[in-house]
């Protein structure tokens, strides 16, 4: 087992009556790309802010690279890279000026390093463009560049792909993999379910609670005692109503030209088929499928 | 000692200032505008007050009296009227600010041993103009009366020049012509320094919070003091350039003297800047948006302007306001800058004010530094 680089223990943050993060315990191991999955407002950002000492926890504790998040925040900050939700760039500064600024703040003056980082994120040739003039996908790359300019071994990326088009998202994940190959550990928050599939391990957050942690396949197999089904039937919307009336169906929804149903573990294909035919539906076809992470999340969230 | 982090912040801040030409233009244009407005409009000098004259005598003696009024440029005899009603109408409408009524028997009365009464009517709705006009009117009449008296005595065979039992020899020091600009220009320097440094510092810090860049700064190894100092220094430089700008304009346009040492002026202005910067930083720790920051600073600005002696003399204010004025840094700096420019005194004459400013500056800075932490909550 590789070394633990992030560990939280019953980490809690309350804002008044609102509990943003509720007794969250998890760990990140060196070399992992850990996904932190959950909808907006589920407490992902607050967790990262506590890890970096920007917010004081209301309870519990956290350590990063062996340093305590509240008392040794500066030791942590010098060693990690952080890319915040808002891409903290100065719009009126050029690509190079933004990077030079953050490099200077980290005590890096080598222009070779700046050139390498610009090349790594694919911004070569755009050095003199104002950050504010760049399309969002490129701003996001620049934000990554500023977060890694000091060669951190641990990266916190908070919603790095939010608002970015799918191609740019994919390209960004390629960069994360590239960094991971170089030995960088990354904790990435996202609300895109498909991105969780790219992660070594995933933690699922909802309303401040960490519902489950595991590799994507572990989550699909064990996280929820449920089965997933692809259901074809005509007419489709009547079939959806019918499925929702079956007590063992946890949830049902449209999935393109068919329906996706999550049911309790004891349900068999024949049960579903019979129930649907009994409702007068035609061309009924029920297939057992592996649940996607989205199914897992929805099943966990629906409890 | 070269501190890379501090230098980076300062450099970044300068680029940002440079890339925001609108603000930069305002920073240099506002002082010019304020100086021109204050220097030319906020004058308490009285000149050419329009006067309506109702001369019922029409004799040569009356003309002599009017010539005396004409000679001093306080009044401009703008209307020659034929009735009291007409005079009243002119004052009512504001066309005339004052009226002089000479009785029909004026010449007769002053020829002999008698005494004539002339009436001087004043529009008191603007007390500043009224009080100055009043003393000017009295002064002119008194002077004329003295002349008439000595004429009378010489006609009686007495020597023409008579010693008055009491004579006041007035000497106005530092500003013998009592030019308002001498009083206003230092005040403008003081308010500009305070306003610019506090507002610019506050918005510069809050802008980082508004845009979310503060979050990124917090996770860098930069120290709080480096962030604070790095944010302030560029604006200190701007403020110093502003001071020189206003000083130059003041002496060029209004001939305001710079009698004290320039080095001392800049040094003590720097000391005063501590308070402005501190207020700005403190406001930035309270406000979440640039607008809030601006309003917070404005809240301190109004009392500063009114209770510092910038426009109105403190000695005439109610006791409570006088007490409040002691906690207004601008008050001390006004004394300093006016004394340095107009009186040309040295630091030893200003010890109390320097001490007060130093205490304020250090106090506010400490408070701001304590609140200025690298955390979000």
XYZ file of C-alpha atoms in Angstrom:
680
model
C 0.000 0.000 0.000
C 1.352 3.371 -0.889
C 1.581 6.126 1.632
C -1.458 8.130 2.745
C -1.178 11.750 1.620
C -4.587 13.055 2.675
C -6.561 11.860 5.634
C -9.712 13.240 7.183
C -11.285 12.083 10.374
C -14.910 12.981 11.084
C -14.260 16.301 9.386
C -17.224 18.628 9.937
C -18.086 22.177 8.953
C -21.165 24.010 10.084
C -22.252 27.467 8.903
C -24.817 28.449 11.497
C -27.557 25.803 11.412
C -26.380 24.466 8.086
C -23.994 21.523 8.111
C -21.977 21.787 4.914
C -19.691 18.868 5.683
C -20.901 16.187 8.065
C -18.367 13.849 9.742
C -16.470 13.014 6.587
C -13.657 10.470 6.841
C -11.569 9.344 3.897
C -8.019 9.031 2.726
C -6.087 9.588 -0.452
C -3.021 7.498 -1.247
C 0.046 8.606 -3.151
C -0.322 8.170 -6.899
C -4.118 8.065 -6.908
C -6.466 10.190 -8.947
C -9.212 10.432 -6.398
C -12.576 11.686 -7.554
C -14.831 13.559 -5.200
C -18.252 13.323 -6.766
C -21.411 15.117 -5.845
C -23.891 17.736 -6.975
C -23.288 21.446 -6.454
C -23.592 22.351 -2.796
C -22.847 18.871 -1.509
C -19.805 20.021 0.472
C -16.963 19.191 -1.905
C -15.472 22.673 -2.047
C -15.874 23.185 1.680
C -13.958 19.947 2.314
C -11.045 21.077 0.137
C -11.024 24.509 1.739
C -10.689 22.864 5.151
C -7.905 20.601 3.915
C -5.943 23.673 2.853
C -6.653 25.599 6.050
C -8.798 28.242 4.357
C -11.726 27.351 6.588
C -11.504 26.118 10.153
C -13.347 22.836 10.744
C -16.205 22.860 13.255
C -15.219 19.341 14.230
C -12.921 16.479 13.348
C -9.495 16.826 11.836
C -7.598 16.534 8.605
C -4.005 16.083 7.630
C -2.313 16.628 4.303
C 1.182 15.262 3.577
C 1.471 14.601 7.293
C 0.731 18.216 8.269
C -2.296 19.238 10.297
C -4.697 21.286 8.194
C -5.502 23.861 10.834
C -2.178 24.322 12.563
C 0.281 23.698 9.739
C -1.609 25.128 6.806
C 1.425 27.037 5.497
C 3.491 23.838 5.352
C 0.758 22.244 3.302
C 0.266 25.245 1.001
C 3.928 25.371 0.043
C 3.800 21.758 -1.138
C 0.472 21.346 -2.891
C -1.154 22.819 -5.957
C -4.705 24.127 -5.905
C -7.012 25.072 -8.709
C -10.149 26.738 -7.450
C -13.598 26.610 -8.958
C -13.390 30.130 -10.294
C -10.032 29.823 -12.130
C -8.282 32.447 -10.059
C -6.658 34.296 -12.910
C -6.094 38.004 -13.383
C -8.023 38.776 -16.536
C -6.053 41.911 -17.353
C -2.759 40.044 -17.124
C -1.398 37.975 -19.991
C -0.853 34.215 -19.840
C 2.823 34.754 -19.151
C 2.206 37.468 -16.553
C -0.274 35.334 -14.648
C 2.138 32.446 -14.611
C 5.123 34.626 -13.736
C 3.181 36.075 -10.843
C 2.278 32.741 -9.296
C 5.762 31.380 -10.007
C 7.242 34.390 -8.226
C 4.986 33.872 -5.256
C 6.289 30.300 -5.046
C 9.862 31.530 -5.405
C 10.414 30.169 -8.895
C 12.317 32.331 -11.306
C 13.437 29.852 -13.930
C 12.045 30.854 -17.298
C 12.647 27.279 -18.483
C 10.091 26.072 -15.989
C 7.553 28.618 -17.208
C 8.094 27.557 -20.797
C 7.752 23.876 -19.856
C 4.523 24.436 -17.967
C 3.035 26.495 -20.791
C 3.943 23.713 -23.178
C 2.538 21.051 -20.871
C -0.878 22.670 -20.785
C -0.750 23.441 -24.494
C -0.697 27.230 -24.355
C 2.527 27.718 -26.314
C 2.091 30.643 -28.676
C -0.575 32.260 -26.511
C 1.839 33.647 -23.915
C 0.980 37.271 -24.614
C -2.793 36.925 -24.735
C -4.743 38.467 -21.889
C -6.242 35.767 -19.694
C -9.624 37.475 -19.925
C -9.600 37.149 -23.722
C -9.046 33.381 -23.695
C -11.938 30.963 -24.206
C -12.916 29.177 -21.013
C -11.210 25.906 -21.958
C -7.892 27.690 -22.285
C -8.398 29.719 -19.143
C -8.864 26.426 -17.367
C -5.518 25.201 -18.752
C -3.835 28.371 -17.595
C -5.373 27.890 -14.164
C -3.903 24.389 -14.091
C -0.543 25.784 -15.154
C -0.553 28.260 -12.250
C -1.422 25.422 -9.881
C 1.484 23.200 -10.974
C 4.170 25.763 -11.707
C 5.981 24.894 -8.462
C 5.930 21.114 -9.176
C 3.626 20.052 -6.355
C 3.322 16.316 -5.717
C -0.292 16.699 -4.612
C -2.937 18.563 -6.577
C -6.366 19.738 -5.468
C -8.575 20.467 -8.445
C -11.946 21.900 -7.495
C -14.494 21.490 -10.312
C -11.768 22.045 -12.902
C -14.010 21.131 -15.816
C -17.184 22.912 -14.850
C -18.573 24.918 -17.746
C -16.105 23.438 -20.223
C -17.186 21.668 -23.400
C -16.860 17.844 -23.579
C -13.811 17.836 -25.866
C -11.953 20.272 -23.638
C -13.003 18.214 -20.630
C -11.517 15.095 -22.156
C -8.317 16.948 -23.026
C -8.102 18.222 -19.485
C -8.389 14.732 -18.076
C -5.567 13.669 -20.393
C -3.439 16.296 -18.677
C -4.432 14.967 -15.275
C -3.354 11.493 -16.389
C -0.109 12.863 -17.710
C 0.587 14.429 -14.317
C -0.448 11.236 -12.548
C 2.077 9.313 -14.649
C 4.699 11.767 -13.448
C 3.848 10.742 -9.900
C 1.404 13.501 -8.954
C -1.488 12.600 -6.683
C -4.724 14.412 -7.477
C -7.955 14.995 -5.636
C -10.494 16.150 -8.201
C -14.020 17.266 -7.427
C -16.651 17.090 -10.102
C -20.350 16.911 -10.563
C -19.992 15.125 -13.901
C -20.740 11.461 -13.303
C -18.861 10.325 -16.404
C -15.651 11.906 -15.119
C -15.765 9.753 -12.030
C -15.158 6.775 -14.293
C -11.689 8.191 -15.035
C -10.681 8.124 -11.370
C -8.705 5.536 -9.473
C -11.136 5.851 -6.612
C -14.286 7.839 -6.097
C -15.987 9.275 -3.059
C -19.653 10.160 -3.403
C -20.871 13.226 -1.510
C -24.401 14.311 -0.902
C -25.697 16.994 1.441
C -22.420 17.112 3.307
C -22.157 13.380 3.863
C -19.713 11.020 2.222
C -22.019 8.224 1.125
C -19.502 5.754 -0.209
C -15.866 5.452 -1.305
C -14.280 2.915 -3.655
C -12.972 2.228 -7.118
C -15.594 2.812 -9.806
C -16.106 -0.932 -10.252
C -16.296 -1.569 -6.508
C -18.925 1.108 -6.260
C -20.919 -0.357 -9.093
C -20.808 -3.850 -7.638
C -21.025 -3.325 -3.927
C -21.972 0.203 -3.043
C -25.665 -0.399 -3.324
C -27.646 -3.617 -2.830
C -29.482 -3.098 -6.089
C -29.741 -4.271 -9.659
C -29.828 -2.182 -12.786
C -31.946 -2.956 -15.822
C -32.391 -1.696 -19.338
C -36.074 -1.836 -20.182
C -37.512 -1.616 -23.703
C -41.279 -1.363 -24.093
C -43.976 0.452 -26.087
C -45.268 3.025 -25.384
C -42.178 4.159 -23.467
C -43.763 6.756 -21.220
C -46.559 4.436 -20.118
C -43.869 1.892 -19.295
C -42.120 4.488 -17.146
C -45.328 5.105 -15.190
C -45.811 1.376 -14.829
C -42.265 0.823 -13.553
C -42.632 3.575 -10.992
C -45.732 1.834 -9.619
C -43.819 -1.401 -8.949
C -42.858 -1.398 -5.240
C -39.428 -3.023 -5.766
C -38.303 -0.389 -8.256
C -36.070 2.129 -6.438
C -36.076 4.504 -9.348
C -36.756 4.556 -13.044
C -35.860 7.006 -15.750
C -35.439 7.605 -19.443
C -32.120 6.532 -20.961
C -32.244 7.448 -24.618
C -34.547 5.122 -26.525
C -35.184 2.918 -23.502
C -35.651 3.062 -19.743
C -33.160 2.482 -16.947
C -34.508 0.988 -13.740
C -32.829 0.414 -10.389
C -34.532 -2.226 -8.318
C -34.036 -4.017 -5.052
C -31.572 -6.897 -5.151
C -34.206 -9.645 -5.037
C -35.922 -8.602 -8.247
C -35.665 -10.909 -11.281
C -36.082 -10.015 -14.956
C -39.204 -12.153 -15.165
C -40.883 -10.102 -12.363
C -40.412 -6.909 -14.277
C -41.456 -8.397 -17.620
C -44.615 -9.884 -16.169
C -45.566 -6.687 -14.364
C -45.132 -4.603 -17.525
C -47.055 -7.005 -19.758
C -49.745 -7.069 -17.098
C -50.046 -3.304 -17.596
C -50.764 -3.849 -21.268
C -47.382 -2.802 -22.672
C -46.068 -4.164 -25.963
C -42.619 -5.330 -27.120
C -41.317 -5.669 -23.567
C -37.608 -6.503 -23.264
C -35.769 -6.463 -19.906
C -31.969 -6.842 -19.689
C -29.798 -6.881 -16.585
C -26.928 -4.363 -16.895
C -24.009 -3.218 -14.747
C -25.084 -0.055 -12.967
C -23.267 3.101 -14.050
C -21.802 5.398 -11.435
C -24.750 7.648 -12.061
C -27.084 4.793 -11.132
C -25.041 4.173 -8.024
C -25.148 7.806 -7.129
C -28.867 8.132 -7.725
C -29.570 4.965 -5.792
C -27.423 6.164 -2.889
C -28.917 9.597 -3.035
C -32.459 8.304 -3.222
C -32.366 6.435 0.055
C 16.593 42.396 1.270
C 14.928 41.235 -1.898
C 11.784 39.308 -1.206
C 10.631 37.525 -4.296
C 7.047 37.086 -3.108
C 6.654 40.735 -2.163
C 8.173 41.858 -5.450
C 5.821 39.596 -7.378
C 2.777 41.116 -5.703
C 3.996 44.662 -6.260
C 4.785 43.963 -9.909
C 1.400 42.349 -10.462
C -0.365 45.264 -8.790
C 1.457 47.757 -11.002
C 0.522 45.841 -14.137
C -3.090 45.856 -12.985
C -3.020 49.592 -12.312
C -1.396 50.186 -15.678
C -3.922 48.016 -17.517
C -6.824 49.928 -16.024
C -6.316 53.310 -17.702
C -9.732 54.615 -16.695
C -8.903 54.372 -13.009
C -5.440 55.730 -13.631
C -6.827 58.784 -15.407
C -9.295 59.342 -12.581
C -6.533 59.061 -10.021
C -4.665 61.909 -11.639
C -7.632 63.934 -12.881
C -9.650 63.992 -9.656
C -7.003 65.951 -7.726
C -6.788 68.529 -10.526
C -10.538 68.872 -10.607
C -10.824 69.085 -6.855
C -8.044 71.616 -6.698
C -9.598 73.824 -9.362
C -13.033 73.617 -7.784
C -11.860 74.225 -4.269
C -9.294 76.805 -5.216
C -11.617 78.939 -7.298
C -15.088 78.312 -5.922
C -14.679 77.688 -2.229
C -13.387 81.168 -1.645
C -14.485 83.305 1.249
C -12.915 86.398 -0.238
C -15.507 89.124 -0.797
C -15.263 91.089 -4.007
C -17.727 93.080 -6.077
C -20.773 92.520 -3.903
C -23.585 94.159 -5.947
C -24.802 97.200 -4.097
C -27.987 99.207 -4.698
C -27.786 102.861 -3.714
C -30.756 105.032 -2.827
C -29.186 108.447 -2.712
C -31.820 110.978 -1.613
C -29.282 113.719 -1.147
C -27.557 113.804 -4.511
C -25.061 116.361 -3.200
C -21.285 116.350 -3.530
C -20.854 115.069 0.026
C -22.954 112.046 -0.787
C -20.904 111.482 -3.929
C -17.728 111.540 -1.844
C -19.169 108.871 0.390
C -20.103 106.746 -2.611
C -16.618 107.237 -4.052
C -15.231 105.825 -0.833
C -17.345 102.704 -1.354
C -16.370 102.547 -4.976
C -12.667 102.809 -4.186
C -12.611 99.666 -2.086
C -13.350 96.775 -4.404
C -15.586 95.023 -1.890
C -18.670 96.564 -3.414
C -19.861 97.255 -6.886
C -22.403 100.020 -7.090
C -24.656 98.210 -9.490
C -27.952 100.032 -9.061
C -28.921 103.613 -8.494
C -32.530 103.587 -7.315
C -35.155 106.197 -6.566
C -37.185 104.583 -3.812
C -36.864 102.230 -0.899
C -39.334 99.903 -2.600
C -37.113 99.648 -5.600
C -34.127 98.865 -3.378
C -36.105 96.217 -1.522
C -37.171 94.624 -4.791
C -33.562 94.375 -5.927
C -32.439 92.744 -2.669
C -35.486 90.471 -2.716
C -34.646 89.235 -6.181
C -30.996 88.769 -5.218
C -29.782 91.147 -7.892
C -28.361 93.296 -5.149
C -26.815 91.766 -2.026
C -26.676 95.020 -0.143
C -28.301 98.425 -0.168
C -27.101 101.833 0.935
C -29.622 104.521 1.846
C -28.427 108.108 2.119
C -30.936 110.487 3.792
C -32.114 113.664 1.926
C -30.429 115.993 4.424
C -27.097 114.185 4.459
C -25.020 117.057 3.068
C -26.582 119.542 5.440
C -26.094 117.381 8.506
C -22.450 116.645 7.980
C -21.555 120.200 6.936
C -22.086 121.683 10.378
C -21.547 120.061 13.732
C -24.279 117.532 13.173
C -24.162 113.828 12.573
C -25.790 112.051 9.692
C -27.075 108.489 9.696
C -26.838 106.368 6.655
C -28.535 102.983 6.416
C -26.812 99.883 5.163
C -29.057 96.948 4.299
C -27.617 93.434 3.962
C -28.949 90.181 2.598
C -28.113 87.820 5.472
C -29.143 84.612 3.770
C -25.511 83.829 3.025
C -23.834 84.477 6.373
C -20.315 84.300 4.993
C -20.901 87.019 2.445
C -23.014 89.023 4.869
C -20.549 89.078 7.726
C -17.640 90.029 5.533
C -19.714 92.663 3.715
C -20.888 94.020 7.024
C -17.419 94.589 8.356
C -16.288 95.970 5.017
C -19.218 98.429 4.950
C -18.531 99.552 8.494
C -14.843 99.859 7.870
C -15.327 102.034 4.796
C -17.842 104.280 6.566
C -15.612 104.586 9.637
C -12.653 105.554 7.530
C -14.755 108.131 5.718
C -16.058 109.490 9.021
C -12.514 109.859 10.314
C -11.648 111.829 7.196
C -14.692 114.096 7.634
C -13.779 114.634 11.256
C -10.254 115.710 10.494
C -11.586 118.033 7.778
C -13.882 119.568 10.349
C -11.074 120.032 12.835
C -8.809 121.607 10.264
C -11.554 124.045 9.393
C -11.654 124.968 13.088
C -7.976 125.802 12.928
C -6.673 122.583 14.377
C -3.827 120.733 12.692
C -5.030 118.671 9.787
C -3.761 115.372 11.061
C -5.167 114.531 14.412
C -3.909 111.774 16.655
C -6.666 109.316 17.401
C -6.769 108.243 21.043
C -6.423 104.602 20.000
C -5.083 103.089 16.884
C -4.839 99.403 16.053
C -2.010 98.389 13.829
C -2.943 95.044 12.386
C -0.455 92.601 10.982
C -1.587 89.504 9.164
C 1.127 86.901 9.301
C 1.876 84.155 6.756
C -0.929 85.101 4.404
C -1.069 88.905 4.519
C -3.482 89.180 1.606
C -5.671 86.522 3.224
C -5.945 84.521 0.044
C -8.375 81.646 0.462
C -6.399 79.345 -1.813
C -3.560 79.319 0.713
C -6.012 77.759 3.114
C -7.782 75.524 0.594
C -4.910 73.974 -1.353
C -3.285 72.250 1.631
C -6.743 70.994 2.559
C -7.202 69.577 -0.910
C -3.854 67.785 -0.672
C -4.905 66.287 2.634
C -8.304 65.058 1.501
C -6.941 63.666 -1.750
C -4.261 61.710 0.034
C -6.763 60.283 2.447
C -9.479 59.517 -0.101
C -7.268 57.981 -2.742
C -5.196 55.769 -0.512
C -8.111 54.471 1.507
C -10.429 53.822 -1.434
C -7.792 52.390 -3.756
C -6.348 50.083 -1.108
C -9.755 48.868 -0.025
C -10.937 48.136 -3.545
C -7.630 46.551 -4.559
C -7.949 43.997 -1.777
C -11.678 43.452 -2.130
C -11.347 42.997 -5.887
C -9.336 39.845 -5.185
C -12.126 38.576 -2.988
C -14.832 39.534 -5.456
C -13.107 37.730 -8.312
C -12.087 34.732 -6.238
C -8.376 35.270 -6.753
C -7.939 35.719 -3.005
C -8.581 32.004 -2.649
C -5.657 31.198 -4.883
C -3.466 33.711 -3.070
C -4.340 32.200 0.284
C -3.066 28.777 -0.734
C 0.261 30.169 -1.901
C 3.087 30.491 0.610
C 2.755 34.266 0.577
C 2.653 35.782 4.059
C -0.166 38.064 5.189
C 2.184 40.995 5.674
C 3.652 40.514 2.222
C 0.198 40.569 0.717
C -0.706 43.673 2.730
C 2.475 45.584 2.002
C 2.555 44.472 -1.612
C -0.977 45.721 -2.077
C -0.292 49.059 -0.399
C 3.082 50.116 -1.773
C 1.921 50.819 -5.335
C -0.816 53.047 -3.994
C 1.598 54.820 -1.685
C 3.629 55.660 -4.755
C 0.535 56.912 -6.565
C -0.400 59.004 -3.556
C 3.068 60.559 -3.373
C 2.860 61.428 -7.064
C -0.539 62.965 -6.391
C 0.862 65.041 -3.564
C 3.552 66.412 -5.829
C 0.989 66.995 -8.560
C -1.275 69.042 -6.291
C 1.661 70.935 -4.778
C 2.922 71.874 -8.220
C -0.515 72.913 -9.452
C -1.230 74.809 -6.258
C 1.907 76.866 -6.547
C 1.508 77.372 -10.287
C -2.190 78.293 -10.398
C -2.727 79.831 -6.993
C 0.801 80.858 -6.067
C 0.512 78.838 -2.899
C 3.900 79.020 -1.243
C 5.872 75.938 -0.236
C 7.774 77.437 2.655
C 8.626 74.268 4.574
C 11.138 71.663 3.486
C 9.860 69.407 0.728
C 11.502 66.381 2.336
C 9.671 67.007 5.593
C 6.397 67.546 3.742
C 6.743 64.202 1.978
C 7.872 62.431 5.129
C 4.931 63.642 7.200
C 2.541 63.022 4.324
C 3.830 59.458 4.332
C 3.092 59.252 8.034
C -0.438 60.421 7.361
C -0.783 57.860 4.573
C -0.495 55.110 7.192
C -3.908 56.123 8.516
C -5.513 56.214 5.078
C -4.006 52.877 4.094
C -4.988 51.366 7.412
C -8.585 52.542 7.040
C -8.629 51.108 3.523
C -7.293 47.752 4.666
C -9.684 47.664 7.579
C -12.591 48.400 5.242
C -11.397 45.609 2.970
C -11.591 43.114 5.821
C -15.213 44.110 6.426
C -16.511 44.495 2.873
C -17.241 41.712 0.429
C -17.681 43.769 -2.725
C -15.859 46.767 -4.102
C -19.035 48.763 -3.696
C -19.303 47.904 -0.025
C -15.663 48.801 0.427
C -16.207 52.137 -1.260
C -19.215 52.944 0.933
C -17.411 51.896 4.090
C -14.586 54.275 3.272
C -17.062 57.032 2.428
C -18.582 56.633 5.864
C -15.279 57.694 7.387
C -14.722 60.314 4.731
C -17.640 62.609 5.489
C -16.911 63.113 9.183
C -13.255 63.492 8.288
C -13.974 66.324 5.898
C -16.418 68.173 8.125
C -14.783 67.594 11.489
C -11.168 68.101 10.548
C -11.191 71.834 10.020
C -10.847 71.402 6.260
C -13.781 73.680 5.504
C -15.061 75.017 8.798
C -13.101 76.182 11.811
C -13.144 73.638 14.633
C -13.127 76.325 17.316
C -16.646 77.396 16.351
C -18.125 73.894 16.606
C -20.088 72.510 19.546
C -17.961 70.819 22.201
C -19.083 67.310 21.239
C -17.970 67.717 17.644
C -14.700 69.205 18.797
C -14.120 66.107 20.924
C -14.909 63.803 18.007
C -12.461 65.710 15.856
C -9.615 64.440 18.041
C -10.021 60.945 16.628
C -9.874 62.140 13.042
C -6.372 61.773 11.621
C -7.082 64.309 8.888
C -7.385 66.965 11.576
C -3.743 66.592 12.566
C -2.434 66.342 9.060
C -4.294 69.515 8.068
C -2.491 71.420 10.787
C 0.785 69.911 9.640
C 0.419 70.551 5.933
C -0.963 74.073 6.377
C 1.819 74.959 8.761
C 4.492 73.464 6.541
C 3.308 75.140 3.371
C 2.102 78.511 4.583
C 3.978 79.121 7.811
C 7.110 77.276 6.841
C 7.660 75.921 10.339
C 9.843 72.939 11.180
C 8.964 69.633 12.775
C 9.492 70.939 16.302
C 6.449 73.201 16.048
C 4.297 70.211 15.122
C 5.329 67.648 17.696
C 1.828 66.998 19.046
C 0.314 66.494 15.629
C 3.147 64.229 14.485
C 2.795 62.123 17.600
C -0.978 61.858 17.175
C -0.636 60.837 13.528
C 1.997 58.250 14.352
C -0.204 56.745 17.054
C -3.190 56.634 14.738
C -1.259 55.177 11.855
C 0.319 52.445 13.920
C -2.934 51.731 15.736
C -5.088 51.406 12.632
C -2.424 49.402 10.824
C -2.114 46.986 13.722
C -5.855 46.559 13.858
C -6.036 45.983 10.105
C -3.124 43.536 10.197
C -4.815 41.578 12.965
C -7.971 41.250 10.946
C -6.165 40.654 7.671
C -5.701 36.904 7.820
C -5.164 34.312 5.192
C -8.480 32.590 5.724
C -11.889 32.754 4.168
C -14.086 32.600 7.276
